[in-house]
Amino acid sequence: MAQKSLGLMILWWAEVVIGARALLFFIPVLINKCLARSFSSAVMEDRFIAGAALTALLYFVVGIVSLGGNKLWRLFHYLAAALTVLGTVGVYSPLAQTHTPPAWGYFVPVMAAVVMTLSVCSRKG
């Protein structure tokens, strides 16, 4: 098996570390909201937390799979980015019916997913 480039290994480890770090923040927040019975899918902030947690989980898993040497690592990155984009469109589509644009900060998970996927998949290895 050919050795992967150092740049790819660093990016994959960054996915794992950043994904784990984000999950260590989002999971307790989600648990606290559920226990306090204050989590509501009608509240945009709660949707954002759930979407960002899902994005972090996707990239954490994709990073681990890539580090494990799976030959389909590019496909997994593209799927994670596509799921993040589709999830974001699905979560924020009710706002389109009210003609209320979401704040730009709600699109941070999508931007991070696209940037990470493009940076990892543009590398040779």
PDB file of C-alpha atoms in Angstrom:
ATOM      1  CA  MET A   1       0.000   0.000   0.000  1.00  0.00           C
ATOM      2  CA  ALA A   2       1.410   3.364  -0.975  1.00  0.00           C
ATOM      3  CA  GLN A   3       2.067   5.865   1.784  1.00  0.00           C
ATOM      4  CA  LYS A   4      -0.353   8.811   1.763  1.00  0.00           C
ATOM      5  CA  SER A   5       1.060  12.320   1.626  1.00  0.00           C
ATOM      6  CA  LEU A   6       1.824  14.181   4.818  1.00  0.00           C
ATOM      7  CA  GLY A   7      -0.642  16.935   3.864  1.00  0.00           C
ATOM      8  CA  LEU A   8      -3.486  14.433   3.596  1.00  0.00           C
ATOM      9  CA  MET A   9      -2.625  12.853   6.923  1.00  0.00           C
ATOM     10  CA  ILE A  10      -2.618  16.278   8.603  1.00  0.00           C
ATOM     11  CA  LEU A  11      -5.983  17.180   7.066  1.00  0.00           C
ATOM     12  CA  TRP A  12      -7.507  13.849   8.100  1.00  0.00           C
ATOM     13  CA  TRP A  13      -6.241  14.282  11.657  1.00  0.00           C
ATOM     14  CA  ALA A  14      -7.640  17.826  11.615  1.00  0.00           C
ATOM     15  CA  GLU A  15     -11.043  16.408  10.670  1.00  0.00           C
ATOM     16  CA  VAL A  16     -10.908  13.954  13.548  1.00  0.00           C
ATOM     17  CA  VAL A  17      -9.691  16.488  16.116  1.00  0.00           C
ATOM     18  CA  ILE A  18     -12.037  19.305  15.075  1.00  0.00           C
ATOM     19  CA  GLY A  19     -14.964  16.893  14.781  1.00  0.00           C
ATOM     20  CA  ALA A  20     -14.300  15.468  18.250  1.00  0.00           C
ATOM     21  CA  ARG A  21     -13.853  18.934  19.717  1.00  0.00           C
ATOM     22  CA  ALA A  22     -17.123  20.146  18.213  1.00  0.00           C
ATOM     23  CA  LEU A  23     -18.951  17.028  19.389  1.00  0.00           C
ATOM     24  CA  LEU A  24     -17.610  17.551  22.907  1.00  0.00           C
ATOM     25  CA  PHE A  25     -19.393  20.895  22.845  1.00  0.00           C
ATOM     26  CA  PHE A  26     -22.587  20.061  20.968  1.00  0.00           C
ATOM     27  CA  ILE A  27     -23.484  16.732  22.604  1.00  0.00           C
ATOM     28  CA  PRO A  28     -23.701  18.127  26.174  1.00  0.00           C
ATOM     29  CA  VAL A  29     -25.672  21.120  24.887  1.00  0.00           C
ATOM     30  CA  LEU A  30     -28.148  18.833  23.115  1.00  0.00           C
ATOM     31  CA  ILE A  31     -28.432  16.558  26.166  1.00  0.00           C
ATOM     32  CA  ASN A  32     -29.021  19.557  28.426  1.00  0.00           C
ATOM     33  CA  LYS A  33     -31.697  20.967  26.120  1.00  0.00           C
ATOM     34  CA  CYS A  34     -33.445  17.596  25.882  1.00  0.00           C
ATOM     35  CA  LEU A  35     -33.363  17.040  29.640  1.00  0.00           C
ATOM     36  CA  ALA A  36     -34.681  20.548  30.271  1.00  0.00           C
ATOM     37  CA  ARG A  37     -37.318  19.923  27.610  1.00  0.00           C
ATOM     38  CA  SER A  38     -36.335  23.143  25.891  1.00  0.00           C
ATOM     39  CA  PHE A  39     -35.253  21.612  22.570  1.00  0.00           C
ATOM     40  CA  SER A  40     -37.678  22.550  19.828  1.00  0.00           C
ATOM     41  CA  SER A  41     -37.373  21.936  16.127  1.00  0.00           C
ATOM     42  CA  ALA A  42     -39.281  25.173  15.583  1.00  0.00           C
ATOM     43  CA  VAL A  43     -36.437  27.240  17.091  1.00  0.00           C
ATOM     44  CA  MET A  44     -33.724  28.128  14.579  1.00  0.00           C
ATOM     45  CA  GLU A  45     -30.912  28.004  17.161  1.00  0.00           C
ATOM     46  CA  ASP A  46     -31.841  24.446  18.096  1.00  0.00           C
ATOM     47  CA  ARG A  47     -31.868  23.443  14.441  1.00  0.00           C
ATOM     48  CA  PHE A  48     -28.434  24.987  14.029  1.00  0.00           C
ATOM     49  CA  ILE A  49     -27.029  23.077  16.993  1.00  0.00           C
ATOM     50  CA  ALA A  50     -28.423  19.793  15.659  1.00  0.00           C
ATOM     51  CA  GLY A  51     -27.130  20.481  12.136  1.00  0.00           C
ATOM     52  CA  ALA A  52     -23.681  21.478  13.341  1.00  0.00           C
ATOM     53  CA  ALA A  53     -23.505  18.384  15.554  1.00  0.00           C
ATOM     54  CA  LEU A  54     -24.427  16.187  12.594  1.00  0.00           C
ATOM     55  CA  THR A  55     -21.757  17.839  10.438  1.00  0.00           C
ATOM     56  CA  ALA A  56     -19.148  17.351  13.159  1.00  0.00           C
ATOM     57  CA  LEU A  57     -20.142  13.701  13.525  1.00  0.00           C
ATOM     58  CA  LEU A  58     -19.977  13.107   9.764  1.00  0.00           C
ATOM     59  CA  TYR A  59     -16.498  14.576   9.427  1.00  0.00           C
ATOM     60  CA  PHE A  60     -15.271  12.826  12.574  1.00  0.00           C
ATOM     61  CA  VAL A  61     -16.339   9.465  11.115  1.00  0.00           C
ATOM     62  CA  VAL A  62     -15.010  10.296   7.645  1.00  0.00           C
ATOM     63  CA  GLY A  63     -11.657  11.319   9.143  1.00  0.00           C
ATOM     64  CA  ILE A  64     -11.373   8.052  11.067  1.00  0.00           C
ATOM     65  CA  VAL A  65     -12.343   6.005   8.002  1.00  0.00           C
ATOM     66  CA  SER A  66      -9.790   7.891   5.907  1.00  0.00           C
ATOM     67  CA  LEU A  67      -7.044   7.393   8.481  1.00  0.00           C
ATOM     68  CA  GLY A  68      -7.940   3.700   8.525  1.00  0.00           C
ATOM     69  CA  GLY A  69      -6.842   3.466   4.916  1.00  0.00           C
ATOM     70  CA  ASN A  70     -10.173   2.994   3.164  1.00  0.00           C
ATOM     71  CA  LYS A  71      -9.738   3.373  -0.582  1.00  0.00           C
ATOM     72  CA  LEU A  72     -13.069   5.178  -0.941  1.00  0.00           C
ATOM     73  CA  TRP A  73     -12.039   8.134   1.235  1.00  0.00           C
ATOM     74  CA  ARG A  74     -12.746  10.692  -1.499  1.00  0.00           C
ATOM     75  CA  LEU A  75     -16.256   9.335  -1.981  1.00  0.00           C
ATOM     76  CA  PHE A  76     -16.908   9.511   1.762  1.00  0.00           C
ATOM     77  CA  HIS A  77     -15.787  13.144   1.812  1.00  0.00           C
ATOM     78  CA  TYR A  78     -18.073  14.017  -1.088  1.00  0.00           C
ATOM     79  CA  LEU A  79     -20.978  12.207   0.590  1.00  0.00           C
ATOM     80  CA  ALA A  80     -20.391  14.025   3.877  1.00  0.00           C
ATOM     81  CA  ALA A  81     -20.362  17.384   2.096  1.00  0.00           C
ATOM     82  CA  ALA A  82     -23.488  16.505   0.103  1.00  0.00           C
ATOM     83  CA  LEU A  83     -25.334  15.371   3.240  1.00  0.00           C
ATOM     84  CA  THR A  84     -24.337  18.575   5.017  1.00  0.00           C
ATOM     85  CA  VAL A  85     -25.575  20.730   2.133  1.00  0.00           C
ATOM     86  CA  LEU A  86     -28.833  18.779   1.808  1.00  0.00           C
ATOM     87  CA  GLY A  87     -29.362  18.852   5.559  1.00  0.00           C
ATOM     88  CA  THR A  88     -28.835  22.592   5.650  1.00  0.00           C
ATOM     89  CA  VAL A  89     -31.271  23.161   2.812  1.00  0.00           C
ATOM     90  CA  GLY A  90     -33.818  20.932   4.510  1.00  0.00           C
ATOM     91  CA  VAL A  91     -33.443  22.542   7.916  1.00  0.00           C
ATOM     92  CA  TYR A  92     -33.647  26.117   6.676  1.00  0.00           C
ATOM     93  CA  SER A  93     -36.277  25.614   3.965  1.00  0.00           C
ATOM     94  CA  PRO A  94     -39.173  26.582   6.289  1.00  0.00           C
ATOM     95  CA  LEU A  95     -37.580  30.035   6.503  1.00  0.00           C
ATOM     96  CA  ALA A  96     -37.987  30.415   2.745  1.00  0.00           C
ATOM     97  CA  GLN A  97     -41.742  30.178   3.200  1.00  0.00           C
ATOM     98  CA  THR A  98     -41.697  33.086   5.657  1.00  0.00           C
ATOM     99  CA  HIS A  99     -39.327  35.126   3.460  1.00  0.00           C
ATOM    100  CA  THR A 100     -36.990  35.527   6.426  1.00  0.00           C
ATOM    101  CA  PRO A 101     -33.354  35.058   5.461  1.00  0.00           C
ATOM    102  CA  PRO A 102     -31.261  33.179   8.033  1.00  0.00           C
ATOM    103  CA  ALA A 103     -28.191  34.830   9.493  1.00  0.00           C
ATOM    104  CA  TRP A 104     -24.954  34.056   7.671  1.00  0.00           C
ATOM    105  CA  GLY A 105     -23.633  32.310  10.775  1.00  0.00           C
ATOM    106  CA  TYR A 106     -26.103  29.479  10.248  1.00  0.00           C
ATOM    107  CA  PHE A 107     -24.206  28.499   7.120  1.00  0.00           C
ATOM    108  CA  VAL A 108     -20.866  27.975   8.898  1.00  0.00           C
ATOM    109  CA  PRO A 109     -21.227  24.142   8.923  1.00  0.00           C
ATOM    110  CA  VAL A 110     -21.848  24.110   5.170  1.00  0.00           C
ATOM    111  CA  MET A 111     -18.927  26.422   4.497  1.00  0.00           C
ATOM    112  CA  ALA A 112     -16.649  24.332   6.722  1.00  0.00           C
ATOM    113  CA  ALA A 113     -17.791  21.108   5.042  1.00  0.00           C
ATOM    114  CA  VAL A 114     -17.193  22.447   1.548  1.00  0.00           C
ATOM    115  CA  VAL A 115     -13.788  23.942   2.422  1.00  0.00           C
ATOM    116  CA  MET A 116     -12.612  20.760   4.140  1.00  0.00           C
ATOM    117  CA  THR A 117     -13.835  18.523   1.330  1.00  0.00           C
ATOM    118  CA  LEU A 118     -12.225  20.671  -1.347  1.00  0.00           C
ATOM    119  CA  SER A 119      -8.940  20.922   0.540  1.00  0.00           C
ATOM    120  CA  VAL A 120      -8.737  17.183   1.222  1.00  0.00           C
ATOM    121  CA  CYS A 121      -9.920  16.005  -2.192  1.00  0.00           C
ATOM    122  CA  SER A 122      -7.707  18.408  -4.130  1.00  0.00           C
ATOM    123  CA  ARG A 123      -4.608  16.743  -2.660  1.00  0.00           C
ATOM    124  CA  LYS A 124      -2.974  13.864  -4.453  1.00  0.00           C
ATOM    125  CA  GLY A 125      -2.532  10.682  -2.538  1.00  0.00           C
TER     126      GLY A 125
END
